[in-house]
Short mmCIF file of C-alpha atoms and ligand atoms in Angstrom, two decimals:
data_model
loop_
_atom_site.label_atom_id
_atom_site.label_comp_id
_atom_site.label_asym_id
_atom_site.label_seq_id
_atom_site.Cartn_x
_atom_site.Cartn_y
_atom_site.Cartn_z
CA MET N 1 0.83 107.37 58.20
CA SER N 2 0.76 105.44 61.14
CA ALA N 3 4.23 105.58 63.22
CA ILE N 4 6.37 102.47 63.60
CA PRO N 5 5.69 100.96 66.70
CA ASP N 6 8.40 101.07 69.40
CA PRO N 7 10.00 97.76 69.55
CA THR N 8 10.14 97.58 73.46
CA THR N 9 6.07 97.16 73.71
CA VAL N 10 4.21 94.15 73.72
CA LEU N 11 1.91 93.30 70.81
CA SER N 12 -1.14 91.14 71.03
CA ILE N 13 -1.94 89.45 67.80
CA ASP N 14 -5.08 92.07 67.55
CA ASP N 15 -2.51 94.74 67.00
CA LEU N 16 -1.25 92.98 63.46
CA LYS N 17 -5.12 93.14 62.37
CA GLY N 18 -4.66 95.72 59.12
CA TRP N 19 -1.13 96.42 60.16
CA GLY N 20 -0.27 99.61 58.12
CA HIS N 21 3.03 100.55 59.23
CA PRO N 22 6.09 101.32 56.99
CA GLY N 23 9.26 99.62 57.25
CA THR N 24 10.67 96.08 57.52
CA PHE N 25 9.68 93.96 60.30
CA LEU N 26 10.47 90.88 62.47
CA ALA N 27 8.92 89.57 65.41
CA VAL N 28 9.31 87.36 68.24
CA LEU N 29 6.15 85.25 69.08
CA GLY N 30 5.80 83.41 72.75
CA TRP N 31 3.63 82.70 75.66
CA PRO N 32 4.64 84.58 78.10
CA ILE N 33 6.89 86.91 75.95
CA SER N 34 7.44 89.86 78.18
CA HIS N 35 10.94 88.39 79.55
CA SER N 36 12.19 88.49 76.06
CA ILE N 37 15.22 90.43 75.38
CA SER N 38 15.31 90.23 71.96
CA PRO N 39 14.23 93.43 70.50
CA TRP N 40 17.26 95.00 72.39
CA MET N 41 20.06 92.47 70.76
CA HIS N 42 18.77 93.03 67.12
CA GLN N 43 17.81 96.85 67.42
CA ALA N 44 21.19 97.38 68.75
CA ALA N 45 22.79 94.84 65.61
CA LEU N 46 20.22 96.51 62.84
CA ALA N 47 21.82 100.16 63.92
CA VAL N 48 25.10 99.18 63.58
CA MET N 49 24.72 97.45 60.14
CA ALA N 50 22.52 100.79 58.83
CA ARG N 51 25.48 102.82 59.12
CA GLU N 52 26.88 100.50 56.66
CA ASN N 53 23.51 100.05 54.63
CA PRO N 54 20.42 102.23 55.18
CA MET N 55 18.40 99.70 54.19
CA PHE N 56 18.36 98.13 57.62
CA SER N 57 17.80 101.77 59.13
CA ASP N 58 13.48 101.19 58.93
CA TRP N 59 14.15 97.35 59.92
CA VAL N 60 12.22 97.16 63.53
CA TYR N 61 11.93 93.81 65.96
CA VAL N 62 8.75 93.52 67.85
CA ARG N 63 7.39 91.03 70.84
CA VAL N 64 4.41 89.53 70.27
CA GLU N 65 2.74 87.63 73.02
CA VAL N 66 0.47 84.72 71.35
CA ARG N 67 -1.25 82.03 73.21
CA PRO N 68 -1.04 78.06 71.86
CA GLU N 69 -4.55 78.64 70.12
CA GLU N 70 -3.49 81.65 68.57
CA LEU N 71 -0.47 80.48 66.64
CA ALA N 72 -2.21 79.77 63.22
CA CYS N 73 -3.82 82.98 63.33
CA ALA N 74 -0.58 84.83 64.41
CA LEU N 75 1.35 83.26 61.57
CA ASP N 76 -1.37 84.38 58.79
CA ARG N 77 -1.46 87.84 60.25
CA LEU N 78 2.13 88.36 60.26
CA GLY N 79 2.35 86.99 56.82
CA GLU N 80 -0.15 88.96 55.39
CA ALA N 81 1.86 92.22 56.76
CA GLY N 82 4.67 91.07 55.25
CA PHE N 83 6.52 90.31 58.32
CA ARG N 84 10.28 89.31 56.82
CA GLY N 85 11.24 87.18 59.82
CA ILE N 86 9.64 85.26 63.33
CA ASN N 87 11.80 83.71 66.33
CA LEU N 88 9.76 81.34 68.01
CA THR N 89 10.13 80.68 71.73
CA VAL N 90 8.00 78.71 74.33
CA PRO N 91 5.54 77.02 74.08
CA HIS N 92 5.98 77.30 69.82
CA LYS N 93 8.99 75.67 68.56
CA VAL N 94 7.58 72.63 67.64
CA GLU N 95 3.84 73.31 67.32
CA VAL N 96 4.60 75.34 64.32
CA LEU N 97 5.83 73.09 62.12
CA PRO N 98 2.52 71.76 60.79
CA PHE N 99 2.63 75.76 59.40
CA LEU N 100 5.50 75.60 57.52
CA VAL N 101 6.10 75.45 53.73
CA GLY N 102 8.88 73.66 54.27
CA GLN N 103 12.21 73.38 56.69
CA ASP N 104 15.78 72.69 56.19
CA GLU N 105 17.90 69.99 57.42
CA GLU N 106 18.76 71.22 60.48
CA SER N 107 15.23 72.27 62.32
CA ARG N 108 13.88 68.93 60.62
CA ALA N 109 16.35 66.96 62.55
CA MET N 110 16.02 69.20 65.81
CA GLY N 111 12.34 68.75 65.53
CA ALA N 112 11.82 72.51 66.16
CA ALA N 113 12.04 75.92 64.36
CA ASN N 114 12.87 78.95 66.23
CA THR N 115 13.57 80.89 62.88
CA LEU N 116 10.90 81.31 60.20
CA ARG N 117 11.39 83.20 56.61
CA LEU N 118 9.10 85.12 54.81
CA THR N 119 8.73 83.63 51.59
CA GLU N 120 6.41 83.77 48.57
CA ASN N 121 4.03 80.43 49.67
CA GLY N 122 4.53 81.44 53.77
CA TYR N 123 7.18 80.89 55.99
CA TYR N 124 10.03 78.57 56.10
CA GLY N 125 11.69 77.12 59.58
CA HIS N 126 15.29 76.75 60.32
CA ASN N 127 16.80 76.57 63.71
CA SER N 128 19.49 78.49 64.97
CA ASP N 129 20.09 77.47 68.54
CA GLY N 130 22.59 74.40 67.94
CA TYR N 131 24.50 76.95 66.37
CA GLY N 132 24.41 79.78 69.27
CA LEU N 133 25.40 76.79 71.47
CA ALA N 134 28.38 75.95 69.52
CA ARG N 135 29.68 79.15 69.18
CA ALA N 136 28.76 79.80 72.39
CA VAL N 137 30.82 76.93 74.06
CA GLU N 138 33.74 77.75 71.73
CA GLU N 139 33.77 81.73 72.79
CA SER N 140 33.40 81.31 76.62
CA PHE N 141 35.61 78.21 76.69
CA GLY N 142 38.02 78.91 73.95
CA PHE N 143 37.12 75.36 72.23
CA GLY N 144 35.04 74.07 69.59
CA LEU N 145 32.71 70.69 70.03
CA LYS N 146 34.98 68.53 67.83
CA GLY N 147 36.39 65.43 69.09
CA LEU N 148 34.61 66.19 73.19
CA ARG N 149 33.41 64.33 75.32
CA VAL N 150 29.93 66.05 76.51
CA LEU N 151 27.22 65.10 79.02
CA LEU N 152 24.08 66.50 77.86
CA LEU N 153 22.09 67.16 80.90
CA GLY N 154 17.93 66.93 80.14
CA ALA N 155 15.79 65.12 76.99
CA GLY N 156 13.31 67.74 76.29
CA GLY N 157 13.35 70.17 73.31
CA ALA N 158 16.39 72.05 74.55
CA ALA N 159 18.37 69.01 74.80
CA ARG N 160 17.24 67.69 71.62
CA ALA N 161 18.54 70.97 69.52
CA ALA N 162 22.07 70.47 71.51
CA ALA N 163 22.40 66.62 71.11
CA VAL N 164 21.45 67.47 67.56
CA GLN N 165 24.26 70.20 67.24
CA MET N 166 26.60 67.97 69.31
CA ALA N 167 26.74 65.19 66.67
CA ARG N 168 26.83 67.69 63.92
CA SER N 169 29.91 69.09 65.20
CA GLY N 170 31.41 65.46 65.82
CA VAL N 171 32.00 65.43 69.30
CA GLU N 172 33.78 61.89 70.13
CA GLY N 173 31.00 60.61 72.71
CA LEU N 174 27.39 61.79 74.04
CA TRP N 175 25.75 60.87 77.38
CA ILE N 176 22.13 61.94 77.77
CA HIS N 177 21.59 62.01 81.49
CA ASN N 178 18.11 62.97 82.38
CA ARG N 179 15.86 62.29 85.72
CA THR N 180 13.60 59.90 83.65
CA GLN N 181 15.60 57.65 81.79
CA SER N 182 12.84 56.67 79.61
CA LYS N 183 12.63 60.19 78.44
CA ALA N 184 16.21 60.13 77.63
CA GLU N 185 16.12 56.63 75.95
CA ALA N 186 13.15 58.02 73.47
CA LEU N 187 15.63 60.84 72.82
CA VAL N 188 18.42 58.15 71.68
CA ALA N 189 15.85 56.74 69.15
CA GLN N 190 14.66 59.86 67.48
CA LEU N 191 18.39 61.46 67.19
CA ILE N 192 19.25 57.98 65.30
CA ASP N 193 16.27 58.08 63.53
CA SER N 194 17.06 61.50 62.39
CA GLY N 195 20.65 60.17 61.30
CA CYS N 196 22.81 60.90 64.26
CA PRO N 197 25.32 57.71 64.74
CA SER N 198 24.13 55.65 67.50
CA SER N 199 27.52 54.90 68.70
CA LEU N 200 28.13 58.33 69.48
CA MET N 201 25.27 58.19 72.37
CA LYS N 202 24.87 56.72 75.54
CA VAL N 203 22.06 56.97 78.45
CA GLY N 204 22.88 57.85 81.88
CA MET N 205 25.96 58.80 83.50
CA PRO N 206 29.89 58.22 82.07
CA ASP N 207 32.22 56.59 84.23
CA LEU N 208 35.89 56.66 84.99
CA LYS N 209 35.57 52.57 82.82
CA GLU N 210 33.95 54.46 79.85
CA THR N 211 35.98 57.44 79.33
CA ASP N 212 39.23 59.08 80.81
CA GLY N 213 36.77 62.40 81.56
CA VAL N 214 34.28 64.38 80.45
CA ASP N 215 35.24 67.34 78.83
CA LEU N 216 31.95 69.45 79.01
CA VAL N 217 28.76 69.25 80.98
CA ILE N 218 25.52 70.93 79.55
CA ASN N 219 22.74 71.77 81.56
CA ALA N 220 19.73 71.63 79.24
CA THR N 221 16.70 70.82 81.94
CA SER N 222 14.76 73.98 83.23
CA LEU N 223 16.26 73.00 86.55
CA GLY N 224 17.96 76.34 87.70
CA LEU N 225 15.00 78.69 86.68
CA ARG N 226 13.94 79.56 89.82
CA PRO N 227 16.35 80.50 92.31
CA GLU N 228 15.52 77.27 94.91
CA ASP N 229 15.92 74.67 92.22
CA PRO N 230 18.51 72.27 93.33
CA THR N 231 21.87 71.44 90.48
CA PRO N 232 20.79 68.77 88.00
CA VAL N 233 24.03 67.14 88.64
CA GLY N 234 26.33 66.46 91.37
CA LEU N 235 29.49 67.85 89.38
CA ALA N 236 31.66 65.65 91.93
CA LEU N 237 30.04 62.64 90.04
CA VAL N 238 31.24 63.64 86.65
CA PRO N 239 34.97 62.09 86.00
CA GLY N 240 37.45 64.52 84.91
CA LYS N 241 37.08 68.64 84.49
CA PRO N 242 34.71 69.14 82.25
CA ALA N 243 33.81 72.92 81.50
CA CYS N 244 30.17 73.71 82.24
CA TYR N 245 27.15 75.73 80.41
CA ASP N 246 24.15 76.26 81.45
CA MET N 247 21.78 76.80 78.90
CA ILE N 248 19.52 79.45 81.59
CA TYR N 249 20.99 82.94 81.85
CA ASN N 250 18.43 84.37 84.16
CA PRO N 251 19.15 83.73 86.91
CA ALA N 252 23.18 84.57 85.59
CA ARG N 253 24.59 82.11 87.95
CA THR N 254 22.72 78.85 88.55
CA ARG N 255 23.55 76.41 91.33
CA PHE N 256 24.91 74.02 88.65
CA LEU N 257 27.21 77.25 87.89
CA GLY N 258 27.95 78.09 91.63
CA GLU N 259 29.01 74.42 91.83
CA ALA N 260 31.13 74.44 88.51
CA ALA N 261 32.63 77.32 90.14
CA GLY N 262 33.49 76.42 93.72
CA LEU N 263 35.22 72.98 92.27
CA GLY N 264 37.59 75.58 90.35
CA LEU N 265 35.67 74.74 86.53
CA PRO N 266 35.14 76.76 83.68
CA ALA N 267 31.63 78.07 83.80
CA ALA N 268 29.29 80.11 81.57
CA ASN N 269 25.57 80.74 81.53
CA GLY N 270 23.15 80.77 78.66
CA LEU N 271 23.23 84.67 77.23
CA SER N 272 25.88 83.34 74.81
CA MET N 273 24.04 81.19 73.58
CA LEU N 274 20.92 83.51 73.20
CA VAL N 275 23.35 86.05 71.45
CA HIS N 276 24.34 84.10 68.78
CA GLN N 277 21.32 82.26 67.77
CA GLY N 278 20.19 85.69 67.10
CA VAL N 279 23.01 86.58 65.34
CA ARG N 280 22.31 83.48 62.74
CA SER N 281 18.50 84.31 62.57
CA LEU N 282 19.26 88.07 61.85
CA GLU N 283 22.33 86.61 59.15
CA ILE N 284 19.07 84.34 57.37
CA TRP N 285 16.67 87.29 57.37
CA SER N 286 19.29 89.70 56.21
CA GLY N 287 21.79 88.11 54.09
CA ALA N 288 24.24 90.56 55.63
CA SER N 289 27.04 90.08 58.31
CA VAL N 290 25.72 90.78 61.66
CA PRO N 291 27.68 91.98 64.14
CA GLU N 292 28.33 89.90 67.29
CA SER N 293 29.50 92.59 69.67
CA ALA N 294 26.48 94.63 69.04
CA MET N 295 23.71 92.04 69.64
CA ALA N 296 25.84 90.86 72.99
CA GLU N 297 25.82 94.57 74.09
CA GLY N 298 21.87 94.69 73.37
CA ALA N 299 21.49 91.76 75.26
CA ARG N 300 23.30 93.21 78.35
CA THR N 301 21.33 96.22 78.05
CA GLY N 302 17.87 94.41 77.38
CA LEU N 303 18.56 91.92 80.03
CA GLU N 304 19.21 95.08 82.99
CA LYS N 305 15.91 96.73 81.86
CA ILE N 306 13.76 93.25 82.16
CA LEU N 307 15.40 93.05 85.68
CA SER N 308 14.82 96.27 86.97
CA GLU N 309 11.44 95.82 85.69
CA THR N 310 10.79 92.26 87.60
CA LEU N 311 12.53 93.83 90.77
CA PRO N 312 10.45 93.17 93.85
CA SER N 313 8.98 96.75 94.50
CA GLY N 314 10.51 99.02 97.24
CA GLN N 315 14.04 97.93 95.42
P1 ATR M 401 12.57 72.53 76.92
O1 ATR M 401 11.67 72.27 75.89
O2 ATR M 401 13.02 73.70 77.98
O3 ATR M 401 13.63 71.18 77.15
P2 ATR M 401 11.12 70.51 78.53
O4 ATR M 401 10.51 69.48 76.97
O5 ATR M 401 9.78 70.50 79.00
O6 ATR M 401 11.38 71.62 78.18
O7 ATR M 401 11.92 69.45 79.12
C1 ATR M 401 12.80 69.90 80.34
C2 ATR M 401 13.72 68.80 81.02
O8 ATR M 401 13.99 69.38 82.60
C3 ATR M 401 13.73 67.67 80.91
O9 ATR M 401 14.54 66.88 80.69
C4 ATR M 401 12.99 67.14 82.23
O10 ATR M 401 13.25 65.55 83.31
P3 ATR M 401 12.03 64.65 82.84
O11 ATR M 401 12.29 64.21 81.76
O12 ATR M 401 12.53 64.01 83.69
O13 ATR M 401 10.84 65.71 83.00
C5 ATR M 401 13.87 68.26 82.84
N1 ATR M 401 13.89 68.39 84.32
C6 ATR M 401 12.10 69.61 84.76
N2 ATR M 401 12.02 69.57 86.15
C7 ATR M 401 13.07 68.52 86.46
C8 ATR M 401 13.72 68.39 88.10
N3 ATR M 401 12.80 68.77 89.32
N4 ATR M 401 14.50 67.62 88.08
C9 ATR M 401 15.44 67.01 87.26
N5 ATR M 401 15.07 67.14 85.88
C10 ATR M 401 14.15 68.21 85.63
#
């Protein structure tokens, strides 16, 4: 019988052909995928879960590099091989939708799926990103989203999931600020179409006439991924003393978070969101309770490993 693959190796769709490995398999698909720390997070949580229930001792989570044009083939092969659960990252969260047998209400409203569950007929879509964000805010700042005045930066896929979660969690006001205003307007229209109350959302920057102050600013743009990136907003322009959450976790301290810290504002990066979306995904696949602290510890280990591999040579 063939050996269980090492969860830290990166597989290709060719490796899925004639999959005969014993065990229960989970995978994350993306392109590129070698930066993903999900195997460390899930294996750490599964190791703790296996102590309670030996059923989890043969669960293995792997990364599969899947190019956009390979997605349909990858899903067929994963389904045939019986992969129980799949996470999707860039660029597959939206493109996967036509291949699903169904979607829950959350992922439908978000227009994207990051978690697939194998059913008798094929893969069913969920989205754990919004849950991850809500839990991350709670954990980082000690308050829930309900009743907050939120400034959301960005109007792409990440911003859409965040906005849907804000509406579902009962925020009091949501301002969507984006470099390209027409995209922010299009996002608001999409959100209204999917059932979010129109009274809640405004495009642009809040000013003091509209509100006493913003409670939370979320960076859902891709600005900050490169160390030389500027901040997506001058925080001094934002009324109030908001807590600042950056969905980016690598680098750990973006210019946005640096500026927040300089102004004495509470600030946190996106690692906690990644951890909590992972917790929710594994809950969906396992039906069991998932230890958050083990998942978080696994994330830290994985990140150290990935960073040590990407350091310039000689360091
Ligand atoms: P994702 O799915 O990760 O959200 P995306 O859909 O490409 O990725 O969205 C990227 C977001 O980052 C957008 O809001 C984009 O702004 P535009 O709609 O104006 O393009 C924002 N963004 C990317 N580069 C930016 C930059 N240099 N300055 C300001 N905003 C930027």
